[in-house]
Amino acid sequence: LCINNNMASNGLSYDGCNFFRQRLVLSTLSGKHVKIKNIRSKDDNPGLRDFEASFVRLLDKVTNGSRIEINQTGTMLFYQPGLLYGGSVEHDCNLQRSIGYYLEALLMLAPFMKTPLKATLRGVTNDPTDPTVDLLKSTALPLMKRFGIDGEGFDLKVVKRGMAPGGGGEVVFTCPVCRTMRPVQLTDPGKIKRIRGVAYSVRVSPQMGNRIVESARGVLNQFLPDIYIYTDHMKGANSGKSPGFGLTLVAETLDGCFLSAEMSSTPQGQGDSVLPEDLGRNCAKLLLQEVYRGGCVDSSNQSLALLLMTLGQQDVSKVLLGPLSPYTIEFLRHIRDFFQVMFKIKVQKPSEDERKGGEKVLMTCVGVGYSNINKTVK
Amino acid sequence: EVNTDEQKNTYSVEAVFVWALRWKEDLQQKAAEAFLRQQEAAPNLSKVVYGSVDSDEEDEELGGLFRVSRPHKSKRLQTNSVDCSRFPPDSSLNWNLEEILDSIRDCFVTGKWEEGQDAA
């Protein structure tokens, strides 16, 4: 019922290129068309960039019957979403952004397809700007499982690694279709029992990985003995086109919540190179920062959790988050625009003798009872 | 309760002592007031999220008297900045300091456990 209402109502209009993916994703899920104006209209090089065009093409591939109109200068985009179709999709992601940029949106759409999605994405797997595929694999997927998205075919595989700027990586993301989202009560993350990680390197000495691990351990061992960081050194055809290395760290709590941090080396030819020791140490400190922020969902997956809460069955969902990121705050506004859902936001200040980091935010909402009308009934 | 008139007259040692401790009298109330002041000063998060975007263009008026001014410039900058979900770290926390490290000790199983809970 709710979906029909949305389809009948008018579309939405926004300014500028920021939050581009949020707007198109929520438009696709709600069925409301969207118009984005003044895209870099004051810029020397106005209009959509190649990576945004690439994103729109990907969206077109996973949907059926979408209508996309872009004006001549590329400063205005109109998007009338079609049905989420899914199926087998291959996409060469533009190298200006890493695969994480595209994948973040795909994670939000994948459970609501008509047929299970199998997406092969090629491009940059790791860069310093966006969440890397390694991070999404180890945090976003377990988060989605909490909402009932699970099954044999739920996987994200890094087939080839491709560092920025050259890329040459490949990942395969498969996701089963879901009929409804399970409401969740994630109000206490529990204590962190272990830290896992991946120190990856391509087209540099395999020793880089070990040097990263050593320095990261130095910081984290002050807190926990159970730390294991894998070294992943891909070679030959699986190592992409650019050299580089990096680290992804994930802290897992007793209650199955995941907090993560990561760092990638500076892309070749884009500034000062970074020592693996420094990278390891700084990344470990970033993880501590993430632990300080805390909550049941880490800062890069806040909006994914909030979306799945919104689309849940008509029941109360609660999730404890760390401080809201600017991206998440905008996402909440967009959820209100597209689904008329407003969250109850309650700040929880830490008590004086507590040593559990900074203040947290308890997010509560009632799901809209979204059901996947695209799914084939067998 | 000490009678102030009497205090002036007698001027005993005891009275002076009590007077000196006067500042302690409504400490709790003062603290409560300070807390409330701070609460009001700290922006309500719901308002931060949902409050400001209602009227993008026109200037909102409060009670027909005050005009709500908006940081137009910063908003404009934001509309065309990079679309990225990363939350940049808070640089004010120095993770080399022992006290900062201590502030998250109990997030780990190695930290202190609450009453009624244990590692088992």
Short mmCIF file of N, CA and C in Angstrom, two decimals, chain A residues 45-113:
data_model
loop_
_atom_site.label_atom_id
_atom_site.label_comp_id
_atom_site.label_asym_id
_atom_site.label_seq_id
_atom_site.Cartn_x
_atom_site.Cartn_y
_atom_site.Cartn_z
N ASN A 45 34.25 23.66 -14.66
CA ASN A 45 33.92 22.47 -15.44
C ASN A 45 32.56 21.96 -14.96
N PRO A 46 31.48 22.56 -15.48
CA PRO A 46 30.17 22.30 -14.89
C PRO A 46 29.61 20.92 -15.24
N GLY A 47 28.63 20.51 -14.49
CA GLY A 47 27.88 19.31 -14.82
C GLY A 47 28.39 18.05 -14.16
N LEU A 48 27.76 16.94 -14.54
CA LEU A 48 28.10 15.64 -13.96
C LEU A 48 29.51 15.21 -14.33
N ARG A 49 30.18 14.55 -13.41
CA ARG A 49 31.49 13.97 -13.70
C ARG A 49 31.30 12.56 -14.27
N ASP A 50 32.39 12.03 -14.79
CA ASP A 50 32.32 10.70 -15.39
C ASP A 50 31.89 9.63 -14.39
N PHE A 51 32.36 9.76 -13.14
CA PHE A 51 32.01 8.73 -12.17
C PHE A 51 30.52 8.75 -11.83
N GLU A 52 29.93 9.94 -11.88
CA GLU A 52 28.49 10.02 -11.62
C GLU A 52 27.70 9.43 -12.78
N ALA A 53 28.17 9.71 -13.98
CA ALA A 53 27.53 9.12 -15.15
C ALA A 53 27.64 7.60 -15.08
N SER A 54 28.80 7.12 -14.65
CA SER A 54 29.02 5.69 -14.51
C SER A 54 28.06 5.10 -13.47
N PHE A 55 27.84 5.84 -12.40
CA PHE A 55 26.91 5.39 -11.37
C PHE A 55 25.48 5.29 -11.91
N VAL A 56 25.10 6.31 -12.67
CA VAL A 56 23.75 6.31 -13.26
C VAL A 56 23.59 5.12 -14.21
N ARG A 57 24.64 4.81 -14.96
CA ARG A 57 24.59 3.66 -15.87
C ARG A 57 24.42 2.36 -15.10
N LEU A 58 25.11 2.25 -13.97
CA LEU A 58 24.96 1.06 -13.14
C LEU A 58 23.52 0.93 -12.64
N LEU A 59 22.97 2.05 -12.22
CA LEU A 59 21.59 2.07 -11.74
C LEU A 59 20.64 1.62 -12.85
N ASP A 60 20.94 2.07 -14.05
CA ASP A 60 20.13 1.70 -15.20
C ASP A 60 20.21 0.20 -15.47
N LYS A 61 21.39 -0.38 -15.19
CA LYS A 61 21.57 -1.81 -15.45
C LYS A 61 20.78 -2.68 -14.48
N VAL A 62 20.68 -2.26 -13.23
CA VAL A 62 19.98 -3.10 -12.25
C VAL A 62 18.47 -2.84 -12.22
N THR A 63 18.03 -1.81 -12.93
CA THR A 63 16.59 -1.55 -12.97
C THR A 63 16.06 -1.80 -14.37
N ASN A 64 14.73 -1.83 -14.43
CA ASN A 64 14.07 -2.07 -15.69
C ASN A 64 13.07 -0.94 -15.94
N GLY A 65 13.28 -0.23 -17.01
CA GLY A 65 12.33 0.83 -17.35
C GLY A 65 12.58 2.16 -16.66
N SER A 66 13.80 2.40 -16.22
CA SER A 66 14.10 3.71 -15.64
C SER A 66 14.21 4.75 -16.73
N ARG A 67 13.79 5.96 -16.41
CA ARG A 67 13.92 7.04 -17.38
C ARG A 67 14.91 8.05 -16.84
N ILE A 68 15.96 8.29 -17.59
CA ILE A 68 16.99 9.21 -17.14
C ILE A 68 17.16 10.30 -18.18
N GLU A 69 17.05 11.53 -17.75
CA GLU A 69 17.26 12.64 -18.68
C GLU A 69 18.30 13.58 -18.09
N ILE A 70 19.25 13.94 -18.93
CA ILE A 70 20.30 14.87 -18.49
C ILE A 70 20.34 16.01 -19.49
N ASN A 71 20.41 17.24 -19.02
CA ASN A 71 20.44 18.35 -19.98
C ASN A 71 21.82 18.46 -20.64
N GLN A 72 21.90 19.35 -21.58
CA GLN A 72 23.09 19.39 -22.43
C GLN A 72 24.38 19.67 -21.66
N THR A 73 24.30 20.57 -20.71
CA THR A 73 25.50 20.91 -19.94
C THR A 73 25.76 19.91 -18.81
N GLY A 74 24.80 19.04 -18.58
CA GLY A 74 24.97 18.05 -17.51
C GLY A 74 24.73 18.61 -16.13
N THR A 75 24.15 19.81 -16.05
CA THR A 75 23.93 20.41 -14.73
C THR A 75 22.58 20.01 -14.15
N MET A 76 21.77 19.32 -14.94
CA MET A 76 20.45 18.92 -14.44
C MET A 76 20.19 17.46 -14.80
N LEU A 77 19.68 16.73 -13.83
CA LEU A 77 19.38 15.32 -14.07
C LEU A 77 17.97 15.01 -13.58
N PHE A 78 17.23 14.33 -14.41
CA PHE A 78 15.91 13.87 -14.01
C PHE A 78 15.92 12.35 -14.00
N TYR A 79 15.39 11.77 -12.93
CA TYR A 79 15.43 10.31 -12.81
C TYR A 79 14.06 9.79 -12.40
N GLN A 80 13.49 8.99 -13.28
CA GLN A 80 12.23 8.32 -12.97
C GLN A 80 12.56 6.84 -12.81
N PRO A 81 12.51 6.34 -11.56
CA PRO A 81 12.99 4.98 -11.35
C PRO A 81 12.07 3.92 -11.97
N GLY A 82 12.68 2.86 -12.43
CA GLY A 82 11.92 1.71 -12.92
C GLY A 82 11.87 0.66 -11.83
N LEU A 83 11.60 -0.56 -12.21
CA LEU A 83 11.56 -1.64 -11.24
C LEU A 83 12.97 -2.18 -11.02
N LEU A 84 13.25 -2.55 -9.79
CA LEU A 84 14.55 -3.15 -9.50
C LEU A 84 14.54 -4.58 -10.05
N TYR A 85 15.38 -4.81 -11.02
CA TYR A 85 15.34 -6.11 -11.66
C TYR A 85 16.40 -7.08 -11.13
N GLY A 86 17.63 -6.60 -11.01
CA GLY A 86 18.70 -7.46 -10.51
C GLY A 86 19.25 -8.36 -11.59
N GLY A 87 19.48 -9.62 -11.26
CA GLY A 87 20.05 -10.54 -12.21
C GLY A 87 21.56 -10.38 -12.30
N SER A 88 22.11 -10.88 -13.39
CA SER A 88 23.54 -10.83 -13.57
C SER A 88 23.95 -9.51 -14.23
N VAL A 89 24.80 -8.77 -13.55
CA VAL A 89 25.17 -7.45 -14.04
C VAL A 89 26.69 -7.31 -14.02
N GLU A 90 27.24 -6.77 -15.10
CA GLU A 90 28.67 -6.47 -15.11
C GLU A 90 28.85 -4.98 -15.32
N HIS A 91 29.80 -4.40 -14.60
CA HIS A 91 29.96 -2.96 -14.74
C HIS A 91 31.41 -2.54 -14.56
N ASP A 92 31.89 -1.75 -15.50
CA ASP A 92 33.22 -1.15 -15.35
C ASP A 92 33.04 0.18 -14.64
N CYS A 93 33.39 0.19 -13.37
CA CYS A 93 33.21 1.40 -12.59
C CYS A 93 34.26 2.43 -12.97
N ASN A 94 33.82 3.65 -13.17
CA ASN A 94 34.77 4.70 -13.52
C ASN A 94 35.84 4.84 -12.43
N LEU A 95 37.08 5.04 -12.88
CA LEU A 95 38.21 4.98 -11.94
C LEU A 95 38.36 6.21 -11.06
N GLN A 96 37.57 7.25 -11.33
CA GLN A 96 37.67 8.45 -10.49
C GLN A 96 37.27 8.13 -9.05
N ARG A 97 36.38 7.15 -8.89
CA ARG A 97 36.00 6.71 -7.55
C ARG A 97 36.19 5.20 -7.48
N SER A 98 36.39 4.72 -6.24
CA SER A 98 36.63 3.28 -6.10
C SER A 98 35.30 2.51 -6.14
N ILE A 99 35.40 1.20 -6.24
CA ILE A 99 34.21 0.35 -6.32
C ILE A 99 33.31 0.55 -5.10
N GLY A 100 33.92 0.89 -3.97
CA GLY A 100 33.15 1.13 -2.75
C GLY A 100 32.05 2.17 -2.95
N TYR A 101 32.35 3.19 -3.72
CA TYR A 101 31.37 4.25 -4.02
C TYR A 101 30.12 3.66 -4.66
N TYR A 102 30.33 2.76 -5.60
CA TYR A 102 29.20 2.16 -6.33
C TYR A 102 28.53 1.10 -5.46
N LEU A 103 29.37 0.37 -4.74
CA LEU A 103 28.88 -0.76 -3.96
C LEU A 103 28.01 -0.31 -2.80
N GLU A 104 28.35 0.81 -2.20
CA GLU A 104 27.55 1.30 -1.07
C GLU A 104 26.09 1.44 -1.47
N ALA A 105 25.87 1.96 -2.68
CA ALA A 105 24.50 2.12 -3.15
C ALA A 105 23.88 0.76 -3.50
N LEU A 106 24.69 -0.09 -4.09
CA LEU A 106 24.18 -1.40 -4.50
C LEU A 106 23.76 -2.24 -3.29
N LEU A 107 24.48 -2.10 -2.18
CA LEU A 107 24.13 -2.81 -0.96
C LEU A 107 22.72 -2.43 -0.50
N MET A 108 22.39 -1.17 -0.70
CA MET A 108 21.07 -0.68 -0.26
C MET A 108 19.96 -1.20 -1.16
N LEU A 109 20.29 -1.42 -2.42
CA LEU A 109 19.25 -1.82 -3.37
C LEU A 109 19.10 -3.33 -3.51
N ALA A 110 20.22 -4.04 -3.35
CA ALA A 110 20.28 -5.46 -3.70
C ALA A 110 19.18 -6.34 -3.09
N PRO A 111 18.83 -6.17 -1.79
CA PRO A 111 17.83 -7.08 -1.22
C PRO A 111 16.45 -6.92 -1.85
N PHE A 112 16.21 -5.83 -2.55
CA PHE A 112 14.86 -5.53 -3.03
C PHE A 112 14.67 -5.77 -4.52
N MET A 113 15.53 -6.60 -5.09
CA MET A 113 15.45 -6.88 -6.53
C MET A 113 14.38 -7.93 -6.82
#
